Short mmCIF file of C-alpha atoms in Angstrom, two decimals:
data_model
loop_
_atom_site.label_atom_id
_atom_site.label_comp_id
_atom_site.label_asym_id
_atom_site.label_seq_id
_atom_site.Cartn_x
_atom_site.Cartn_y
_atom_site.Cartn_z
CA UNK A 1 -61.70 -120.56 -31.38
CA UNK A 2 -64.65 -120.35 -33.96
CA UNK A 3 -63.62 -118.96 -37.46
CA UNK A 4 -65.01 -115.47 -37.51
CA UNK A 5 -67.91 -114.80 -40.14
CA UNK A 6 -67.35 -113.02 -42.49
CA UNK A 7 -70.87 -112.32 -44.00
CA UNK A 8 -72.21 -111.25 -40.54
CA UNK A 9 -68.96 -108.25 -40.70
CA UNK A 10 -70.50 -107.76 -43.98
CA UNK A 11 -74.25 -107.33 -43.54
CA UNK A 12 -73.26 -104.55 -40.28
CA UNK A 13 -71.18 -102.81 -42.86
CA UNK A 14 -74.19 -102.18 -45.24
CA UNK A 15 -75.96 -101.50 -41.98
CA UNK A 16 -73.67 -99.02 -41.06
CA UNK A 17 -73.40 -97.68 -44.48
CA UNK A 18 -77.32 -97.31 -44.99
CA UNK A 19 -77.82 -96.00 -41.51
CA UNK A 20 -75.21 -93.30 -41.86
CA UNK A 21 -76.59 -92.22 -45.61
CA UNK A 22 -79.93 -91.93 -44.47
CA UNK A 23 -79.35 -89.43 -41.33
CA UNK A 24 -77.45 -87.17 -43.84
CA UNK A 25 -80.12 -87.21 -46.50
CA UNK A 26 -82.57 -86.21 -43.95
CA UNK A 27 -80.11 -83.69 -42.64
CA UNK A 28 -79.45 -81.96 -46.60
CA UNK A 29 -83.75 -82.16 -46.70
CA UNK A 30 -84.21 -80.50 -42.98
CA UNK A 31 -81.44 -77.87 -44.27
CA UNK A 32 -83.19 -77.33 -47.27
CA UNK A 33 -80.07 -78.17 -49.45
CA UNK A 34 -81.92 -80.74 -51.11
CA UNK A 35 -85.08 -80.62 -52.22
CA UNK A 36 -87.23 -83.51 -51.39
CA UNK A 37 -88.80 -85.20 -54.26
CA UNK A 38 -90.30 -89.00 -54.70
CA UNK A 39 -87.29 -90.30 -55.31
CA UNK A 40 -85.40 -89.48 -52.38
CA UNK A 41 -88.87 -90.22 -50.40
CA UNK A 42 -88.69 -93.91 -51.62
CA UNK A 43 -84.78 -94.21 -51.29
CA UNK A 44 -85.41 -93.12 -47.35
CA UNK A 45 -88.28 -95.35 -46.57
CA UNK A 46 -86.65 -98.69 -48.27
CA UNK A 47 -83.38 -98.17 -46.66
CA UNK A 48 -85.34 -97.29 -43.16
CA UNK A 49 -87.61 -100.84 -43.85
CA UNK A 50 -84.20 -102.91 -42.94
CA UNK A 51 -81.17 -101.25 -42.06
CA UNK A 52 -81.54 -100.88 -38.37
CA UNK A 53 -83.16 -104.86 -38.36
CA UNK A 54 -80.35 -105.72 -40.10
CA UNK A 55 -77.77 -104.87 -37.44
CA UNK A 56 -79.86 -106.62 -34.97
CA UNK A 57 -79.97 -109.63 -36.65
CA UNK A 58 -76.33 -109.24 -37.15
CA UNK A 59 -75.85 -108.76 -32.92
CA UNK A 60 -78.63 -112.10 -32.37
CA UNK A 61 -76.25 -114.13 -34.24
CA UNK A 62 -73.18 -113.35 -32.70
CA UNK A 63 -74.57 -113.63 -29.60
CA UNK A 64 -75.63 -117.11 -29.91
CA UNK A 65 -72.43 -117.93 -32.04
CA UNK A 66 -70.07 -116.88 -29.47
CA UNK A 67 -71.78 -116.24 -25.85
CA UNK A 68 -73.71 -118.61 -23.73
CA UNK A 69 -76.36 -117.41 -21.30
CA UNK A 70 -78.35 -119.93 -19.44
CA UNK A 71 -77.98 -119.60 -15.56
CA UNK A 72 -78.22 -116.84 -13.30
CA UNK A 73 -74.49 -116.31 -12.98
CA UNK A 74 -73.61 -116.83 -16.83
CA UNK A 75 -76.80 -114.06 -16.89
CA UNK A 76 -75.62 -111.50 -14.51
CA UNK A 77 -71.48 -111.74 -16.15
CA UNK A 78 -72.99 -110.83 -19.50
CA UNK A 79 -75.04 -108.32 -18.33
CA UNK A 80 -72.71 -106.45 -16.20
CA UNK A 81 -69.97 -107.13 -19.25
CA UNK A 82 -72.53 -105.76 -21.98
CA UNK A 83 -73.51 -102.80 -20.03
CA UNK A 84 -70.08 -101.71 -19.53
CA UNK A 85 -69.30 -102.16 -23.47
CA UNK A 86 -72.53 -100.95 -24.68
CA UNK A 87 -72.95 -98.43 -21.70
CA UNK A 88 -69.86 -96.30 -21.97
CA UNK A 89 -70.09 -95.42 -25.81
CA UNK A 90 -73.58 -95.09 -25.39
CA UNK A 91 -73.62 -92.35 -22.82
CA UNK A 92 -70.20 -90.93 -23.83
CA UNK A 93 -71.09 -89.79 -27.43
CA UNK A 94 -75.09 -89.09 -26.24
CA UNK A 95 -73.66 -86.79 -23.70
CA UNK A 96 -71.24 -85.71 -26.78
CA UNK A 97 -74.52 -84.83 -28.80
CA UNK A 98 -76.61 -83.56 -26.28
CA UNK A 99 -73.79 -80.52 -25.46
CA UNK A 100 -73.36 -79.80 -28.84
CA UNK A 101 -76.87 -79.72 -29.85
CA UNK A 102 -77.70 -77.46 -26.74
CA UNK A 103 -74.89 -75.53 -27.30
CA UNK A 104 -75.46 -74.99 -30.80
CA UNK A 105 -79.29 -75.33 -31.25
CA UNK A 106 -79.84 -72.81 -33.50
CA UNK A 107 -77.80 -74.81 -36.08
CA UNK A 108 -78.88 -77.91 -35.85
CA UNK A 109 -82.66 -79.81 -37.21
CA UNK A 110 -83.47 -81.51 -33.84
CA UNK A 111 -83.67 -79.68 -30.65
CA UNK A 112 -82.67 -82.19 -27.53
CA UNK A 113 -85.06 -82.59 -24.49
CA UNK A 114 -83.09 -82.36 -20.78
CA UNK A 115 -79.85 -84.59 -20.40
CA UNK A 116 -81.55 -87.18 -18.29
CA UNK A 117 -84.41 -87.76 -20.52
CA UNK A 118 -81.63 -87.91 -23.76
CA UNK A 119 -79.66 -89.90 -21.68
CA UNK A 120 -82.60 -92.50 -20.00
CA UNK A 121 -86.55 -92.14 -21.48
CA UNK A 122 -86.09 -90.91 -25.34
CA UNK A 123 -82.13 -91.55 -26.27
CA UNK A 124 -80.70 -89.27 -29.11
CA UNK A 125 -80.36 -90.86 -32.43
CA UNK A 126 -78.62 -93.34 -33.39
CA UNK A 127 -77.61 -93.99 -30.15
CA UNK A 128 -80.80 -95.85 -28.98
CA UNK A 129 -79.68 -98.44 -30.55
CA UNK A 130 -76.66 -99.55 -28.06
CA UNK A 131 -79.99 -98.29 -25.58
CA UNK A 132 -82.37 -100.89 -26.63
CA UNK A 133 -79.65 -103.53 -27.48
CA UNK A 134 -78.46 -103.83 -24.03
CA UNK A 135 -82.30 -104.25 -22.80
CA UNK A 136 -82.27 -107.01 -25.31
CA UNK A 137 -79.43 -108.85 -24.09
CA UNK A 138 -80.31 -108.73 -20.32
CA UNK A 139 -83.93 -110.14 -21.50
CA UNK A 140 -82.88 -112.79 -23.98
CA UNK A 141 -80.92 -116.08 -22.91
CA UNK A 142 -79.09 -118.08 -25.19
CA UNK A 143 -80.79 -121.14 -27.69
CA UNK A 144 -80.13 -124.53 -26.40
CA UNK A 145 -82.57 -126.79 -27.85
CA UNK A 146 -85.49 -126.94 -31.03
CA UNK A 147 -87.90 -125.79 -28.37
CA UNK A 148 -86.16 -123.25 -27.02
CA UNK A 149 -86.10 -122.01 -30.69
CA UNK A 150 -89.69 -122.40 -31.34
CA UNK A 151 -90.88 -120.59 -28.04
CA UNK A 152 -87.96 -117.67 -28.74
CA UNK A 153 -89.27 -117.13 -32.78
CA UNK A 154 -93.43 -117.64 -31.12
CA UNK A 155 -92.90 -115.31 -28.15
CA UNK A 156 -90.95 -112.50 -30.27
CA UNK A 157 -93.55 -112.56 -33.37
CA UNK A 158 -96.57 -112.33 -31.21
CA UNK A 159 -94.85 -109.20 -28.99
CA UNK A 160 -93.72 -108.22 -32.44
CA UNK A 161 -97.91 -108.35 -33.97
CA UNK A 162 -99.18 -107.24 -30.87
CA UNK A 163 -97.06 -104.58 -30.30
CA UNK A 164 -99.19 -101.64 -31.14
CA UNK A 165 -102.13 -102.88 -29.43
CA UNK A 166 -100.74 -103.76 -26.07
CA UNK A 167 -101.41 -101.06 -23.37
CA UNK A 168 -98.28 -100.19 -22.58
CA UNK A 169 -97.48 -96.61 -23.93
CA UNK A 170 -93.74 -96.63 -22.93
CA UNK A 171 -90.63 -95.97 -25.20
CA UNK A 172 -88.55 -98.78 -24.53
CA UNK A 173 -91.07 -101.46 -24.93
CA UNK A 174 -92.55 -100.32 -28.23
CA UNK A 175 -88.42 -100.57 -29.16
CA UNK A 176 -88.19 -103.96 -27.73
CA UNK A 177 -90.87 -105.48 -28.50
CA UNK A 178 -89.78 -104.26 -32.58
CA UNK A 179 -86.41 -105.58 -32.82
CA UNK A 180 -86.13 -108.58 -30.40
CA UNK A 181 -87.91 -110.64 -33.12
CA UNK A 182 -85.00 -109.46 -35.43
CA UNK A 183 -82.91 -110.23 -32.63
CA UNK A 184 -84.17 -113.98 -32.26
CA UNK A 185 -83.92 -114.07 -36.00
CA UNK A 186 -80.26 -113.82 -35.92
CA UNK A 187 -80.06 -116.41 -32.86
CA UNK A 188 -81.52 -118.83 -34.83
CA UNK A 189 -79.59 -118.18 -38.18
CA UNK A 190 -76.87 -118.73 -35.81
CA UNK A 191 -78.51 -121.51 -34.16
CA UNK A 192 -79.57 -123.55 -37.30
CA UNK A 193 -76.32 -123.13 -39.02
CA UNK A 194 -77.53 -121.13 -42.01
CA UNK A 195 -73.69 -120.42 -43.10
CA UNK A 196 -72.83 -124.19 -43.39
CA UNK A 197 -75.61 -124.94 -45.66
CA UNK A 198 -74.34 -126.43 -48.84
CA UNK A 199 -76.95 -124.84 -50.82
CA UNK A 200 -76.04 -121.28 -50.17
CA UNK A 201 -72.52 -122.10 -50.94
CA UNK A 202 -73.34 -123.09 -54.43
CA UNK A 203 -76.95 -121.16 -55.18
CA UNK A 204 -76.55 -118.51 -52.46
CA UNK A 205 -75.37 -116.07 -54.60
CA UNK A 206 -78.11 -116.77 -57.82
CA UNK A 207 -80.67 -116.96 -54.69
CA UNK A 208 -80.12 -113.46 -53.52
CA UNK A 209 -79.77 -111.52 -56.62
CA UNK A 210 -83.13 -112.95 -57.69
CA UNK A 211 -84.68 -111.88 -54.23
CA UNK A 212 -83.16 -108.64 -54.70
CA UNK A 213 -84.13 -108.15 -57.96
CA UNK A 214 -87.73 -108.95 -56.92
CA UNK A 215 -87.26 -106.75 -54.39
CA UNK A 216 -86.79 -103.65 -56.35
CA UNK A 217 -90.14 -103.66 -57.95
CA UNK A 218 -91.92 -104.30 -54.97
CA UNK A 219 -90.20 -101.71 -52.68
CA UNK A 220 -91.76 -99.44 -55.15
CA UNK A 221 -95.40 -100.60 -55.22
CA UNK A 222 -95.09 -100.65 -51.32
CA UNK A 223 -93.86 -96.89 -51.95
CA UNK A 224 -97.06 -96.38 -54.83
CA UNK A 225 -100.09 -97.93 -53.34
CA UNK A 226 -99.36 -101.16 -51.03
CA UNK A 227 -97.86 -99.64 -47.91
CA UNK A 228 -98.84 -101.08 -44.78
CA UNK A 229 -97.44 -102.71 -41.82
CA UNK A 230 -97.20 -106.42 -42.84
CA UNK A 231 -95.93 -105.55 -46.48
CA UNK A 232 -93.01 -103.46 -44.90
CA UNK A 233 -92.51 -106.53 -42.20
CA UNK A 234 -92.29 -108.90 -45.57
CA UNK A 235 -89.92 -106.83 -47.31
CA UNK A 236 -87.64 -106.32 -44.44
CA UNK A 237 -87.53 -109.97 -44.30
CA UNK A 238 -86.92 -110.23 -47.72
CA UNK A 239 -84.42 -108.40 -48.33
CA UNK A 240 -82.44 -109.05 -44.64
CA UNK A 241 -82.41 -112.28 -46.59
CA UNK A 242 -81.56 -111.60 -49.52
CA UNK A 243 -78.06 -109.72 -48.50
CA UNK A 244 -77.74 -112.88 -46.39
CA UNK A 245 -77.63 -115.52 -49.03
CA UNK A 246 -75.04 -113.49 -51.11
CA UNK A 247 -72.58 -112.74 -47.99
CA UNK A 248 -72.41 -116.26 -46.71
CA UNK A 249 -71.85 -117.36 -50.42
CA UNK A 250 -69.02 -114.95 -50.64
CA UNK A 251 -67.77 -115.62 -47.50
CA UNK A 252 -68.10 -119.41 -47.98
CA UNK A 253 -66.32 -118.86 -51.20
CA UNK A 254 -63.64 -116.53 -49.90
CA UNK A 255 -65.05 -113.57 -52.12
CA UNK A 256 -63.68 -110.32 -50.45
CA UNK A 257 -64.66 -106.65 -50.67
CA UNK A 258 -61.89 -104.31 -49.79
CA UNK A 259 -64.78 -101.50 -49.57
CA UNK A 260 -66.58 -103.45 -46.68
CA UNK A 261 -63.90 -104.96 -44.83
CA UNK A 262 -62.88 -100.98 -44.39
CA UNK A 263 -65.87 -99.89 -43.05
CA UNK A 264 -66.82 -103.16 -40.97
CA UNK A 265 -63.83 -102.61 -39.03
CA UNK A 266 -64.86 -99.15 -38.21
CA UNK A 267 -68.34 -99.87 -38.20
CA UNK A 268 -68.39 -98.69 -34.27
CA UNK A 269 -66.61 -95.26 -34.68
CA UNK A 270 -68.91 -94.68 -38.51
CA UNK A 271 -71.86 -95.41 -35.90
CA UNK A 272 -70.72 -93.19 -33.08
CA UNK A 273 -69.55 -90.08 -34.79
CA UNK A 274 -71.00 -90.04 -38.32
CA UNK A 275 -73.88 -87.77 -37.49
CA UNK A 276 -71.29 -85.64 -35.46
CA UNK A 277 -68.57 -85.07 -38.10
CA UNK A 278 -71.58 -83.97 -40.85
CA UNK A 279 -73.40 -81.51 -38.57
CA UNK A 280 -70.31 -80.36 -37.53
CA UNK A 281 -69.30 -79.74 -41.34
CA UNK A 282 -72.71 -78.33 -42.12
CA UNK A 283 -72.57 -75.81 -39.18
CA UNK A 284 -69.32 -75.22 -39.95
CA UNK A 285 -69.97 -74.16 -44.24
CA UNK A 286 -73.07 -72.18 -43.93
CA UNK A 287 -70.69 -69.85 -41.06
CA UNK A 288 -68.56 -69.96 -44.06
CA UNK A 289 -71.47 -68.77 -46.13
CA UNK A 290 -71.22 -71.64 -48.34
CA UNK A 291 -74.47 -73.08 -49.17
CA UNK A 292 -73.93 -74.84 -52.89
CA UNK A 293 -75.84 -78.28 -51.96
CA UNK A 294 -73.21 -79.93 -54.15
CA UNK A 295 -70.13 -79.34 -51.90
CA UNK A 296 -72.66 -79.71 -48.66
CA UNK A 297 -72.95 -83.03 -50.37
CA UNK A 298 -69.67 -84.36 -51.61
CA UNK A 299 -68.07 -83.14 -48.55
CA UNK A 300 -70.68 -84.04 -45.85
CA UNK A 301 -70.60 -87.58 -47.50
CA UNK A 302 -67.15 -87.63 -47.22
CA UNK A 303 -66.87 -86.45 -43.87
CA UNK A 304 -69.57 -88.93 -42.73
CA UNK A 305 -67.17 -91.96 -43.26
CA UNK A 306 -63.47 -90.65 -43.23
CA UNK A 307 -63.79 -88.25 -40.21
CA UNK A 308 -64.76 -90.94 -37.90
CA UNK A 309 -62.11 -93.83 -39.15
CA UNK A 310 -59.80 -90.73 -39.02
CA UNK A 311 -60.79 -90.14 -35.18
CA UNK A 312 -60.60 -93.88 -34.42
CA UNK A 313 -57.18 -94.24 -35.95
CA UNK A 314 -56.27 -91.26 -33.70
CA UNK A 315 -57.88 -92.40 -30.41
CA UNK A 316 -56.39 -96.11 -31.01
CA UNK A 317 -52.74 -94.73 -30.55
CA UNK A 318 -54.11 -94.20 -26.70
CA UNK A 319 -55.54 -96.58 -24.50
CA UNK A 320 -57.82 -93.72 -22.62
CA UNK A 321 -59.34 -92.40 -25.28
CA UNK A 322 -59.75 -95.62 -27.22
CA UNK A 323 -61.16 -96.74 -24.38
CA UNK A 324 -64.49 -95.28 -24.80
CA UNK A 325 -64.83 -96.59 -28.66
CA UNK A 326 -63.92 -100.21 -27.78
CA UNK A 327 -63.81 -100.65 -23.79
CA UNK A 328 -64.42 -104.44 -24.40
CA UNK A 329 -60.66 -104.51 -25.50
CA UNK A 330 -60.19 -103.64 -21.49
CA UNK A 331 -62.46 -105.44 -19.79
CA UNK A 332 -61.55 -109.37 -19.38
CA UNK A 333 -64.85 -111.11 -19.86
CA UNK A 334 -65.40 -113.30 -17.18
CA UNK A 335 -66.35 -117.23 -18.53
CA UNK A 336 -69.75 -118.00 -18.36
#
């Protein structure tokens, strides 16, 4: 059995972290409990260059690392297995979503189309990501040679250029023809093996903070004056790598973060029910007639993390309900 990685639990828990902070500052701004100002502007549109790449890069490695896809029958076992463990969060908590925001419409920011276009054309956020995912994996086989890896990286960058250009005005393929390159980018992190390099186990640490530290300043001329597609494509890049060199030195050097090991292990239930728990809360305080943005803060913040691990730690004491956070735990994988 391979030794699990570390770094890649890592990176999905800053994912998760950055994904769940940004849908509840732009929930406090569509409230009006915060006011929006530059700041927050810049905070929301550097977090928004990486965080969702980030997590696929994170699913392209550990696809390659641990699954192997390269006949029809290896293709159609991890399809049916990935649309049964992608498929049954996905449309349990968008069907979740789409009652409550229906049934509570007039307190929520976002109104919801019909069920079957939430649920099939334009999925309710965040769940489009499980959504788009699962396209990916039924359209992507595993890496098994150099060429292989040069025709993946080729085929997803060009789709990735040429994706605003191509005439196809459909949801799903603008989405996939975004994040497979991401996804590919993973495969071959996984493929190359960028967590045995030597380097990064001495220098990955002084490598990263001076990316990041580069990164900083030129997150906020992109903000000021250089915006544009290929700078935010760069700095995505950048800083995916970045957070990459410092988690496979830590994890090389068996640095550990209490704080992320946490919230990696509920990354899945923080994902599912983050944006449920804080609306919930929200809706909830202004019935109350409590509208002091520093306890719509402190509390939705709060909420946003400990209400979900609380709910998983709940639904884990019984197989049905746990069932729809992790149904891979219940369905035997059949060997490729």
């Amino acid at each position: 059995m391979k030794k699990r990685e570390v770094w890649v639990d890592y990176l999905k828990a800053i994912a998760c972290t950055l994904v769940a902070l940004g849908h509840f500052l732009q929930s406090m701004i569509k409230s009006n409990l915060i006011i929006s100002n530059p700041l927050f502007v810049w905070f929301e549109e550097t977090i928004y260059l990486f965080h969702v790449p980030l997590f696929f890069i994170c699913s392209g490695y550990i696809f390659q690392q641990y699954t192997c896809v390269n006949s029809l029958k290896s293709w159609f076992s991890n399809v049916k297995y990935k649309l049964l463990m992608l498929g049954i969060p996905y449309f349990t908590f968008s069907f979740i979503t789409w009652i409550l925001k229906t049934c509570f419409s007039n307190a929520v920011n976002d109104h919801p189309g019909s069920l079957s276009e939430s649920l099939f054309l334009h999925p309710l956020s965040p769940y489009w990501f499980l959504y788009v995912l699962f396209f990916i994996f039924a359209i992507t086989p595993t890496l098994k040679n150099n060429k292989h890896a040069l025709s993946f990286l080729t085929v997803s960058l060009l789709l990735y250029a040429l994706r605003s250009n191509l005439p196809i005005n459909n949801y799903l393929f603008s989405r996939l023809a975004t994040y497979e390159f991401y996804f590919v980018l993973g495969m071959l992190l996984s493929f190359f093996h960028i967590s045995d390099s030597k380097t990064l186990k001495k220098y990955g640490k002084t490598l990263g903070v001076i990316l990041l530290s580069i990164f900083l300043p030129l997150s906020i001329l992109d903000y000021l004056f250089l915006s544009s597609g290929f700078m935010d494509f760069l700095l995505c890049l950048w800083i995916c790598i970045a957070l990459s060199f410092i988690f496979i030195y830590c994890d090389r050097r068996n640095i550990q973060f209490k704080l992320l090991n946490c919230i990696s292990q509920h990354s899945m239930p923080i994902f599912l029910m983050h944006t449920i728990f804080a609306a919930a809360l929200r809706t909830l305080l202004f019935k109350l007639n409590i509208t002091m943005p520093a306890i719509h803060i402190i509390s939705g913040l709060l909420i946003s993390f400990v209400g979900p691990i609380t709910a998983a730690t709940i639904m884990k004491k019984t197989k049905f309900l746990n069932f729809f956070l992790y149904p891979n735990i219940y369905i035997k994988k059949s060997d490729n």
